[in-house]
mmCIF file of C-alpha atoms in Angstrom:
data_model
loop_
_atom_site.group_PDB
_atom_site.id
_atom_site.type_symbol
_atom_site.label_atom_id
_atom_site.label_comp_id
_atom_site.label_asym_id
_atom_site.label_seq_id
_atom_site.Cartn_x
_atom_site.Cartn_y
_atom_site.Cartn_z
ATOM 1 C CA UNK A 21 56.703 25.534 124.750
ATOM 2 C CA UNK A 22 59.854 26.028 122.657
ATOM 3 C CA UNK A 23 62.588 27.976 124.161
ATOM 4 C CA UNK A 24 63.443 30.276 121.146
ATOM 5 C CA UNK A 25 67.766 30.139 120.604
ATOM 6 C CA UNK A 26 69.557 33.433 121.462
ATOM 7 C CA UNK A 27 71.098 34.645 118.009
ATOM 8 C CA UNK A 28 75.341 35.670 117.956
ATOM 9 C CA UNK A 29 75.319 38.489 116.453
ATOM 10 C CA UNK A 30 77.737 38.674 113.679
ATOM 11 C CA UNK A 31 81.114 40.544 114.740
ATOM 12 C CA UNK A 32 81.684 43.990 113.586
ATOM 13 C CA UNK A 33 83.784 44.514 110.726
ATOM 14 C CA UNK A 34 87.853 44.844 111.744
ATOM 15 C CA UNK A 35 88.373 48.901 110.769
ATOM 16 C CA UNK A 36 91.547 49.105 108.582
ATOM 17 C CA UNK A 37 94.814 49.729 111.444
ATOM 18 C CA UNK A 38 96.454 52.855 111.169
ATOM 19 C CA UNK A 39 99.710 51.721 110.217
ATOM 20 C CA UNK A 40 98.197 50.889 107.220
ATOM 21 C CA UNK A 41 96.532 53.650 106.048
ATOM 22 C CA UNK A 42 99.851 55.291 107.032
ATOM 23 C CA UNK A 43 101.550 53.258 104.893
ATOM 24 C CA UNK A 44 99.445 53.925 102.016
ATOM 25 C CA UNK A 45 99.501 56.989 102.428
ATOM 26 C CA UNK A 46 103.196 57.202 102.707
ATOM 27 C CA UNK A 47 102.993 54.780 99.240
ATOM 28 C CA UNK A 48 101.445 57.015 97.339
ATOM 29 C CA UNK A 49 103.172 59.788 97.864
ATOM 30 C CA UNK A 50 106.400 58.413 97.072
ATOM 31 C CA UNK A 51 105.416 56.934 94.032
ATOM 32 C CA UNK A 52 103.637 60.545 93.024
ATOM 33 C CA UNK A 53 107.432 62.041 93.903
ATOM 34 C CA UNK A 54 109.536 59.415 92.239
ATOM 35 C CA UNK A 55 107.321 59.399 89.076
ATOM 36 C CA UNK A 56 107.711 63.333 88.714
ATOM 37 C CA UNK A 57 111.602 64.074 90.679
ATOM 38 C CA UNK A 58 113.386 60.737 89.539
ATOM 39 C CA UNK A 59 114.598 59.485 92.572
ATOM 40 C CA UNK A 60 117.869 61.215 93.541
ATOM 41 C CA UNK A 61 115.944 64.350 93.009
ATOM 42 C CA UNK A 62 112.988 62.922 95.121
ATOM 43 C CA UNK A 63 113.616 63.218 98.895
ATOM 44 C CA UNK A 64 111.931 61.871 102.453
ATOM 45 C CA UNK A 65 110.724 65.423 103.693
ATOM 46 C CA UNK A 66 109.413 66.088 100.322
ATOM 47 C CA UNK A 67 107.701 62.723 100.411
ATOM 48 C CA UNK A 68 106.375 62.668 104.168
ATOM 49 C CA UNK A 69 105.585 66.469 103.639
ATOM 50 C CA UNK A 70 102.848 65.176 100.869
ATOM 51 C CA UNK A 71 101.407 62.651 102.623
ATOM 52 C CA UNK A 72 100.686 64.729 105.909
ATOM 53 C CA UNK A 73 103.138 63.077 107.877
ATOM 54 C CA UNK A 74 106.412 63.639 109.496
ATOM 55 C CA UNK A 75 109.797 62.097 108.158
ATOM 56 C CA UNK A 76 110.620 59.749 110.952
ATOM 57 C CA UNK A 77 107.510 58.075 109.937
ATOM 58 C CA UNK A 78 108.146 57.283 107.249
ATOM 59 C CA UNK A 79 112.167 56.209 107.945
ATOM 60 C CA UNK A 80 110.347 53.624 110.748
ATOM 61 C CA UNK A 81 108.212 51.730 108.349
ATOM 62 C CA UNK A 82 110.850 51.630 105.249
ATOM 63 C CA UNK A 83 114.381 52.345 106.766
ATOM 64 C CA UNK A 84 115.795 54.716 104.547
ATOM 65 C CA UNK A 85 114.667 56.160 100.380
ATOM 66 C CA UNK A 86 116.056 52.781 98.730
ATOM 67 C CA UNK A 87 113.989 50.793 101.114
ATOM 68 C CA UNK A 88 110.659 53.031 100.248
ATOM 69 C CA UNK A 89 111.743 52.883 96.444
ATOM 70 C CA UNK A 90 112.124 49.172 96.402
ATOM 71 C CA UNK A 91 108.144 49.045 98.132
ATOM 72 C CA UNK A 92 106.841 51.395 96.391
ATOM 73 C CA UNK A 93 107.250 49.959 92.597
ATOM 74 C CA UNK A 94 107.077 46.565 93.842
ATOM 75 C CA UNK A 95 105.031 45.217 91.560
ATOM 76 C CA UNK A 96 103.206 41.651 90.300
ATOM 77 C CA UNK A 97 103.015 41.987 86.670
ATOM 78 C CA UNK A 98 100.283 38.885 86.906
ATOM 79 C CA UNK A 99 101.133 37.672 83.476
ATOM 80 C CA UNK A 100 98.982 34.169 82.728
ATOM 81 C CA UNK A 101 99.977 31.235 83.860
ATOM 82 C CA UNK A 102 102.850 30.157 80.937
ATOM 83 C CA UNK A 103 100.816 26.742 81.470
ATOM 84 C CA UNK A 104 98.149 28.042 80.025
ATOM 85 C CA UNK A 105 99.644 29.772 76.916
ATOM 86 C CA UNK A 106 99.629 27.787 73.890
ATOM 87 C CA UNK A 107 102.528 28.230 71.560
ATOM 88 C CA UNK A 108 100.990 30.177 68.956
ATOM 89 C CA UNK A 109 99.113 32.566 71.180
ATOM 90 C CA UNK A 110 101.655 33.797 72.995
ATOM 91 C CA UNK A 111 102.939 37.352 71.702
ATOM 92 C CA UNK A 112 99.376 38.148 71.225
ATOM 93 C CA UNK A 113 98.589 37.299 75.011
ATOM 94 C CA UNK A 114 101.446 39.388 76.338
ATOM 95 C CA UNK A 115 101.493 42.735 74.212
ATOM 96 C CA UNK A 116 97.836 42.708 75.124
ATOM 97 C CA UNK A 117 97.795 41.692 79.049
ATOM 98 C CA UNK A 118 100.589 44.037 79.532
ATOM 99 C CA UNK A 119 98.850 47.072 77.182
ATOM 100 C CA UNK A 120 95.985 46.704 79.873
ATOM 101 C CA UNK A 121 98.632 46.689 82.143
ATOM 102 C CA UNK A 122 100.118 50.095 81.070
ATOM 103 C CA UNK A 123 96.825 51.339 80.585
ATOM 104 C CA UNK A 124 95.619 51.632 84.286
ATOM 105 C CA UNK A 125 98.906 51.282 86.561
ATOM 106 C CA UNK A 126 100.588 53.979 86.793
ATOM 107 C CA UNK A 127 103.262 52.229 89.658
ATOM 108 C CA UNK A 128 104.739 50.749 86.000
ATOM 109 C CA UNK A 129 105.268 54.453 84.236
ATOM 110 C CA UNK A 130 106.848 56.339 87.649
ATOM 111 C CA UNK A 131 109.538 52.909 87.790
ATOM 112 C CA UNK A 132 109.797 53.206 83.929
ATOM 113 C CA UNK A 133 110.765 57.476 84.484
ATOM 114 C CA UNK A 134 113.126 56.363 86.982
ATOM 115 C CA UNK A 135 114.648 53.346 85.432
ATOM 116 C CA UNK A 136 115.770 55.027 82.707
ATOM 117 C CA UNK A 137 118.088 57.336 84.214
ATOM 118 C CA UNK A 138 118.664 55.360 87.952
ATOM 119 C CA UNK A 139 120.586 52.463 88.662
ATOM 120 C CA UNK A 140 118.275 51.579 91.472
ATOM 121 C CA UNK A 141 115.012 51.717 88.929
ATOM 122 C CA UNK A 142 117.018 50.295 86.344
ATOM 123 C CA UNK A 143 118.152 47.198 88.607
ATOM 124 C CA UNK A 144 114.505 46.789 89.950
ATOM 125 C CA UNK A 145 113.329 47.117 86.381
ATOM 126 C CA UNK A 146 115.372 44.228 85.347
ATOM 127 C CA UNK A 147 114.546 41.769 88.697
ATOM 128 C CA UNK A 148 110.924 42.448 87.633
ATOM 129 C CA UNK A 149 111.314 41.302 83.980
ATOM 130 C CA UNK A 150 113.778 38.837 84.277
ATOM 131 C CA UNK A 151 111.623 36.995 87.088
ATOM 132 C CA UNK A 152 108.050 36.710 85.524
ATOM 133 C CA UNK A 153 108.579 37.367 82.286
ATOM 134 C CA UNK A 154 111.384 34.717 81.409
ATOM 135 C CA UNK A 155 109.070 31.593 82.742
ATOM 136 C CA UNK A 156 106.725 32.727 79.850
ATOM 137 C CA UNK A 157 109.974 32.682 77.045
ATOM 138 C CA UNK A 158 110.815 29.372 78.662
ATOM 139 C CA UNK A 159 107.401 27.959 77.983
ATOM 140 C CA UNK A 160 107.212 28.627 74.361
ATOM 141 C CA UNK A 161 110.653 28.941 73.181
ATOM 142 C CA UNK A 162 112.118 26.650 71.273
ATOM 143 C CA UNK A 163 115.800 26.252 72.592
ATOM 144 C CA UNK A 164 115.491 27.038 76.728
ATOM 145 C CA UNK A 165 118.475 28.386 76.369
ATOM 146 C CA UNK A 166 117.728 31.021 74.433
ATOM 147 C CA UNK A 167 115.589 32.113 76.743
ATOM 148 C CA UNK A 168 117.307 34.693 78.303
ATOM 149 C CA UNK A 169 117.696 36.442 75.219
ATOM 150 C CA UNK A 170 114.315 35.640 73.440
ATOM 151 C CA UNK A 171 113.438 37.244 77.107
ATOM 152 C CA UNK A 172 114.997 40.430 76.843
ATOM 153 C CA UNK A 173 113.565 41.416 73.316
ATOM 154 C CA UNK A 174 110.526 40.881 74.055
ATOM 155 C CA UNK A 175 111.165 43.608 76.897
ATOM 156 C CA UNK A 176 112.363 45.791 74.604
ATOM 157 C CA UNK A 177 109.334 45.660 72.594
ATOM 158 C CA UNK A 178 107.168 46.174 75.777
ATOM 159 C CA UNK A 179 109.462 49.185 77.439
ATOM 160 C CA UNK A 180 109.840 50.955 74.292
ATOM 161 C CA UNK A 181 105.825 51.031 73.840
ATOM 162 C CA UNK A 182 105.509 51.838 77.266
ATOM 163 C CA UNK A 183 107.747 55.280 77.090
ATOM 164 C CA UNK A 184 107.062 56.252 73.490
ATOM 165 C CA UNK A 185 103.357 55.753 74.288
ATOM 166 C CA UNK A 186 102.734 56.487 78.348
ATOM 167 C CA UNK A 187 106.412 59.000 79.189
ATOM 168 C CA UNK A 188 107.356 60.757 75.855
ATOM 169 C CA UNK A 189 103.551 60.396 75.445
ATOM 170 C CA UNK A 190 104.656 60.876 71.302
ATOM 171 C CA UNK A 191 101.290 61.651 70.077
ATOM 172 C CA UNK A 192 101.054 58.893 67.009
ATOM 173 C CA UNK A 193 101.485 56.442 69.719
ATOM 174 C CA UNK A 194 99.235 57.692 72.018
ATOM 175 C CA UNK A 195 96.411 58.247 69.293
ATOM 176 C CA UNK A 196 96.785 53.773 68.377
ATOM 177 C CA UNK A 197 93.650 52.253 69.441
ATOM 178 C CA UNK A 198 94.423 49.065 71.461
ATOM 179 C CA UNK A 199 93.389 46.579 68.578
ATOM 180 C CA UNK A 200 95.961 48.654 66.852
ATOM 181 C CA UNK A 201 99.194 47.960 68.932
ATOM 182 C CA UNK A 202 97.851 44.285 69.816
ATOM 183 C CA UNK A 203 97.629 44.391 65.613
ATOM 184 C CA UNK A 204 100.780 45.459 65.050
ATOM 185 C CA UNK A 205 103.256 44.408 68.078
ATOM 186 C CA UNK A 206 102.052 40.720 68.915
ATOM 187 C CA UNK A 207 103.392 39.296 65.458
ATOM 188 C CA UNK A 208 107.250 41.047 66.240
ATOM 189 C CA UNK A 209 106.403 39.382 69.685
ATOM 190 C CA UNK A 210 105.811 36.340 69.071
ATOM 191 C CA UNK A 211 108.362 35.797 66.435
ATOM 192 C CA UNK A 212 110.986 36.798 69.063
ATOM 193 C CA UNK A 213 109.389 34.049 71.569
ATOM 194 C CA UNK A 214 109.069 31.419 68.799
ATOM 195 C CA UNK A 215 111.039 32.118 65.314
ATOM 196 C CA UNK A 216 114.240 29.735 64.371
ATOM 197 C CA UNK A 217 117.691 31.126 65.997
ATOM 198 C CA UNK A 218 118.608 33.569 63.230
ATOM 199 C CA UNK A 219 121.517 31.860 60.965
#
């Protein structure tokens, strides 16, 4: 008579820690408050109230408003791997990618609102675009020494679009279909990245 082996029950899924839920609530409230009130007018007390927690909890997790802001707007642009981009299609790939991100990522919109009026937000925006967009420009531009200037020009186009479409909400910019935006903007971004340096 064969003895049946006892089966070990699968471990129950670990429930999310309370601290994770608290951090998420704080960051969600902070993003909304920074986007609505700007960096200067947003307060720890108001953010805590929005998150239904005591203000001391915000300080416990993030130290001060600067630390909270840095955490709230930590953004990975998830740009395509520079090695995967062809020089001929880099402009279209970047515009398509950024448009898709802006359409679904309210954190970017909040950061843009704050960055337009506050030094801390501006520095954060510069860091994000500099660290993540510059490698793409270095990969495809004809002279790596020109990459910072070319990345800055690309940023000007992409942020200008975001400002008019998602923050100021100019009706003609809002009404453009995504395909139209890409068709208009991609050749300009491509020129910034790969065209010969103007004489």
